[in-house]
Coordinates of C-alpha atoms in Angstrom, one line a residue:
M220 CA 67.9 -59.9 -84.8
S221 CA 70.6 -62.3 -84.8
N222 CA 69.4 -64.9 -87.1
I223 CA 67.5 -62.9 -90.1
T224 CA 69.3 -60.5 -92.6
E225 CA 67.7 -57.1 -93.2
A226 CA 66.7 -58.3 -96.7
Q227 CA 65.2 -61.2 -95.6
A228 CA 63.1 -59.1 -93.2
H229 CA 61.7 -57.3 -96.3
T230 CA 61.2 -60.2 -98.2
E231 CA 59.1 -61.7 -95.1
N232 CA 57.2 -58.2 -94.8
L233 CA 58.8 -57.9 -91.3
Y234 CA 61.0 -55.1 -91.9
G235 CA 57.7 -52.6 -91.2
L236 CA 57.5 -53.7 -87.7
S237 CA 61.3 -54.0 -86.9
E238 CA 62.9 -50.9 -88.6
K239 CA 66.6 -49.7 -88.3
P240 CA 68.1 -48.2 -86.4
A241 CA 66.0 -49.7 -83.5
V242 CA 66.7 -53.0 -84.7
A243 CA 69.9 -54.6 -85.7
Y244 CA 69.9 -57.5 -88.3
R245 CA 72.6 -60.4 -88.7
D246 CA 74.5 -58.5 -91.3
E247 CA 75.0 -55.8 -89.6
L248 CA 75.7 -57.5 -86.4
L249 CA 78.5 -59.4 -88.1
S250 CA 80.0 -56.0 -89.3
W251 CA 80.3 -54.6 -85.5
Q252 CA 83.3 -56.9 -84.8
A253 CA 85.1 -54.1 -87.0
L254 CA 83.7 -51.2 -85.1
T255 CA 85.6 -49.1 -82.4
S256 CA 84.3 -49.1 -79.0
D257 CA 83.0 -45.5 -79.6
Q258 CA 81.5 -46.1 -82.9
L259 CA 79.5 -49.2 -81.2
I260 CA 78.3 -47.1 -78.3
Q261 CA 77.1 -44.7 -80.7
R262 CA 75.4 -47.2 -82.8
L263 CA 73.7 -48.7 -79.6
K264 CA 72.5 -44.7 -78.8
A265 CA 70.9 -44.7 -82.1
M266 CA 68.5 -47.3 -81.4
F267 CA 66.5 -45.4 -78.8
K268 CA 64.5 -42.2 -79.4
V269 CA 65.3 -40.7 -76.2
D270 CA 68.6 -40.6 -74.7
F271 CA 68.8 -40.4 -70.8
A272 CA 72.1 -39.0 -69.8
F273 CA 73.6 -40.2 -66.5
P274 CA 77.2 -40.1 -65.1
P275 CA 79.5 -42.8 -65.7
L276 CA 79.3 -46.0 -63.3
T277 CA 81.9 -46.0 -60.4
A278 CA 83.6 -49.2 -59.9
D279 CA 81.5 -49.6 -56.8
V280 CA 78.5 -49.4 -58.8
I281 CA 79.7 -51.8 -61.5
D282 CA 80.8 -54.3 -58.8
T283 CA 77.6 -54.2 -56.9
V284 CA 75.6 -54.8 -60.3
K285 CA 77.6 -57.6 -61.1
G286 CA 77.5 -59.1 -57.7
V287 CA 73.5 -59.1 -57.9
L288 CA 73.6 -60.4 -61.7
H289 CA 76.2 -63.2 -60.9
P290 CA 76.1 -64.0 -57.1
E291 CA 79.2 -66.5 -57.6
T292 CA 81.5 -63.5 -58.0
A293 CA 80.1 -61.7 -54.8
I294 CA 82.6 -61.8 -51.7
K295 CA 80.7 -59.8 -49.3
E296 CA 78.3 -56.8 -48.9
V297 CA 79.7 -54.0 -46.9
K298 CA 78.4 -50.3 -45.9
I299 CA 79.6 -47.7 -47.8
A300 CA 80.9 -44.8 -45.7
P301 CA 79.7 -41.3 -46.2
E302 CA 82.9 -39.8 -46.8
D303 CA 83.6 -42.8 -49.3
A304 CA 80.8 -42.0 -51.8
D305 CA 80.9 -39.9 -54.9
E306 CA 77.3 -38.7 -54.5
P307 CA 74.8 -38.5 -51.5
L308 CA 73.4 -41.7 -50.6
S309 CA 70.9 -43.2 -48.1
V310 CA 71.5 -44.0 -44.7
G311 CA 72.9 -47.6 -44.5
A312 CA 73.7 -47.7 -48.3
T313 CA 75.6 -50.8 -49.1
K314 CA 78.0 -52.0 -52.0
I315 CA 78.9 -55.6 -53.0
V316 CA 82.5 -56.5 -53.0
T317 CA 83.6 -59.2 -55.8
V318 CA 86.4 -61.1 -56.8
D319 CA 88.7 -60.2 -59.6
I320 CA 88.4 -60.9 -63.1
D321 CA 91.1 -63.8 -63.0
I322 CA 89.6 -65.5 -60.1
E323 CA 85.9 -65.3 -62.0
R324 CA 87.4 -66.4 -65.0
L325 CA 89.2 -69.3 -63.5
A326 CA 86.1 -70.6 -61.6
R327 CA 84.1 -70.5 -64.6
S328 CA 86.4 -72.4 -67.0
M329 CA 86.8 -75.4 -64.7
K330 CA 85.2 -78.6 -65.8
G331 CA 84.7 -82.0 -64.3
G332 CA 87.3 -84.0 -62.7
H333 CA 90.0 -83.5 -60.0
R334 CA 92.0 -80.3 -59.8
L335 CA 94.6 -79.3 -57.2
L336 CA 95.2 -75.5 -57.0
S337 CA 98.4 -74.0 -55.7
G338 CA 99.5 -70.5 -54.7
V339 CA 101.2 -68.5 -52.2
A340 CA 99.2 -67.0 -49.1
G341 CA 96.8 -64.2 -50.1
S342 CA 96.8 -65.1 -53.8
G343 CA 93.0 -66.1 -53.7
K344 CA 92.6 -69.6 -53.5
T345 CA 90.1 -69.4 -50.8
Q346 CA 87.9 -67.0 -52.8
L347 CA 88.2 -69.2 -55.9
L348 CA 87.3 -72.5 -53.8
L349 CA 84.2 -70.4 -52.7
S350 CA 83.3 -68.8 -56.3
R351 CA 83.4 -72.4 -57.6
A352 CA 81.2 -73.6 -54.9
K353 CA 78.4 -71.0 -55.7
I354 CA 78.6 -72.0 -59.7
L355 CA 77.9 -75.2 -58.6
A356 CA 75.2 -74.6 -56.0
N357 CA 73.5 -72.2 -58.7
R358 CA 72.8 -74.9 -61.1
L359 CA 69.3 -75.8 -62.1
L360 CA 69.8 -79.6 -60.8
E361 CA 69.9 -79.5 -57.1
Q362 CA 73.5 -80.1 -55.8
R363 CA 74.9 -81.5 -52.6
I364 CA 78.4 -79.7 -52.1
L365 CA 80.8 -80.6 -49.3
I366 CA 83.7 -78.0 -48.3
L367 CA 86.3 -79.3 -46.1
C368 CA 89.1 -77.6 -44.4
F369 CA 91.4 -78.4 -42.0
N370 CA 91.0 -75.3 -39.4
I371 CA 88.1 -74.9 -37.2
T372 CA 87.8 -71.2 -37.2
L373 CA 88.2 -71.0 -41.2
A374 CA 85.3 -73.5 -41.5
A375 CA 82.9 -71.4 -39.4
Q376 CA 84.1 -68.2 -41.3
L377 CA 83.4 -70.0 -44.8
R378 CA 79.9 -71.3 -43.5
S379 CA 78.9 -67.8 -42.1
Q380 CA 79.8 -66.2 -45.4
L381 CA 77.6 -68.6 -47.4
H382 CA 74.9 -69.6 -45.3
E383 CA 74.2 -65.8 -44.2
D384 CA 73.9 -64.8 -47.7
A385 CA 70.0 -63.7 -47.7
R386 CA 69.8 -63.4 -51.5
N387 CA 70.9 -66.8 -52.2
P388 CA 69.3 -69.4 -49.5
Q389 CA 70.4 -72.0 -52.1
Y390 CA 73.8 -71.9 -50.3
R391 CA 72.4 -72.8 -47.2
E392 CA 70.5 -75.7 -48.6
R393 CA 73.1 -77.1 -51.1
I394 CA 76.6 -76.4 -49.3
E395 CA 77.7 -78.2 -46.3
V396 CA 81.1 -76.6 -44.7
M397 CA 83.1 -78.4 -42.0
H398 CA 86.5 -79.1 -41.0
F399 CA 88.0 -82.4 -41.3
H400 CA 87.4 -83.8 -38.0
D401 CA 83.9 -82.8 -37.6
W402 CA 83.3 -84.2 -41.0
A403 CA 84.6 -87.5 -39.8
K404 CA 82.4 -87.5 -36.9
T405 CA 79.3 -87.1 -38.9
V406 CA 80.3 -90.0 -41.0
M407 CA 81.5 -92.1 -37.8
G408 CA 79.1 -90.8 -35.4
Y409 CA 82.0 -90.6 -32.9
L410 CA 85.9 -89.9 -32.9
P411 CA 88.3 -92.1 -31.5
N412 CA 90.3 -91.5 -28.5
P413 CA 93.3 -89.7 -29.6
R414 CA 95.1 -90.8 -26.2
E415 CA 94.9 -94.4 -27.7
F416 CA 97.3 -93.3 -30.4
S417 CA 100.9 -92.5 -29.9
N418 CA 101.2 -89.7 -32.4
N419 CA 98.8 -87.3 -34.7
E420 CA 99.6 -89.3 -37.9
D421 CA 98.7 -92.6 -36.4
Y422 CA 95.4 -91.0 -35.1
D423 CA 94.6 -89.2 -38.6
Q424 CA 95.2 -92.7 -40.5
A425 CA 93.1 -94.9 -38.2
L426 CA 90.4 -92.2 -38.3
G427 CA 90.6 -92.1 -42.1
E428 CA 90.5 -95.8 -42.6
H429 CA 87.5 -95.9 -40.5
V430 CA 85.6 -93.0 -42.5
L431 CA 86.8 -94.5 -45.7
K432 CA 85.1 -98.2 -44.8
I433 CA 81.8 -96.4 -44.0
L434 CA 81.9 -94.2 -47.0
Q435 CA 82.4 -97.5 -49.4
A436 CA 79.5 -98.9 -47.8
S437 CA 77.1 -95.9 -47.8
P438 CA 74.5 -95.6 -50.7
P439 CA 75.0 -93.0 -53.1
A440 CA 72.2 -91.0 -51.8
Q441 CA 74.3 -90.2 -49.1
R442 CA 77.3 -89.1 -50.7
W443 CA 77.8 -85.6 -52.4
D444 CA 78.1 -84.5 -55.9
S445 CA 81.2 -82.2 -55.4
V446 CA 83.7 -82.1 -52.7
L447 CA 86.3 -79.0 -52.3
V448 CA 89.0 -78.8 -50.1
D449 CA 90.8 -75.9 -48.6
E450 CA 94.1 -75.9 -46.7
A451 CA 94.9 -79.3 -48.7
Y452 CA 98.4 -79.1 -47.7
L453 CA 97.7 -79.5 -44.1
L454 CA 95.8 -83.0 -44.9
S455 CA 97.4 -86.1 -45.4
A456 CA 97.3 -88.1 -48.4
L457 CA 94.6 -90.5 -47.3
V458 CA 92.1 -87.5 -47.2
F459 CA 92.1 -87.1 -50.9
V460 CA 91.1 -90.9 -51.0
L461 CA 88.2 -90.0 -48.8
C462 CA 87.1 -87.0 -50.7
S463 CA 87.0 -89.2 -53.8
R464 CA 84.9 -92.0 -52.1
A465 CA 82.8 -89.3 -50.8
E466 CA 81.4 -88.4 -54.3
R467 CA 78.6 -90.3 -55.9
P468 CA 79.7 -93.0 -58.1
D469 CA 77.0 -92.4 -60.6
R470 CA 77.6 -88.5 -60.7
R471 CA 81.3 -87.9 -60.5
R472 CA 81.9 -84.2 -59.7
P473 CA 85.1 -82.3 -59.2
V474 CA 87.3 -82.8 -55.9
D475 CA 88.8 -79.2 -56.1
C476 CA 91.7 -78.5 -53.5
A477 CA 93.4 -75.2 -52.8

């Protein structure tokens, strides 16, 4: 009872229905800050008349429970090899692999606006981007989210990881994943012939200018609430302008780049 003290419960004749130790009142809750972890555990156990003993949860069990309760932290679901199990499991038992706590905290702490994230290979930039996309997709209001990257294979991998999540069909409905040139083709309806340009830089510049012109003229309903870019270092500076223009002007969302 976080908003009523034990004395108030007595005054309002509520204590007889909600007695300690089964209930903790506000004055006691405030004192819990001074308890050690062992003392707090014992106090919580005192709330129940029956104690069901069970072995401590393993790291795999904790991660799996976390991945179900907070799907934005889940990376993938994998089968558990019998030799790796701490106890007998049913055939085909699986566990959920989750992101580490630092990536989770950073993904949750991001606010609106544009952000550029850098790090060495293997530091978790892509997993952070995916977690952020999932957080946005899990909001109550329907979101239209775009993930862009330079590599075709990476785009297919990220799309498969998101869209094949049977527990969270909203990812398929709300998150689009494309490599840059495929996205440009969907906006323009075609791609220019590379042979008409002397080098890749001129081609990408002309392509970007065409896409920008179309985006500027497109109605807000055809744009995205959030744009996230992976492998941003492989893309030209013009791409960042395109990402900003791809957002709905009336609902500015993050352009997150990793």
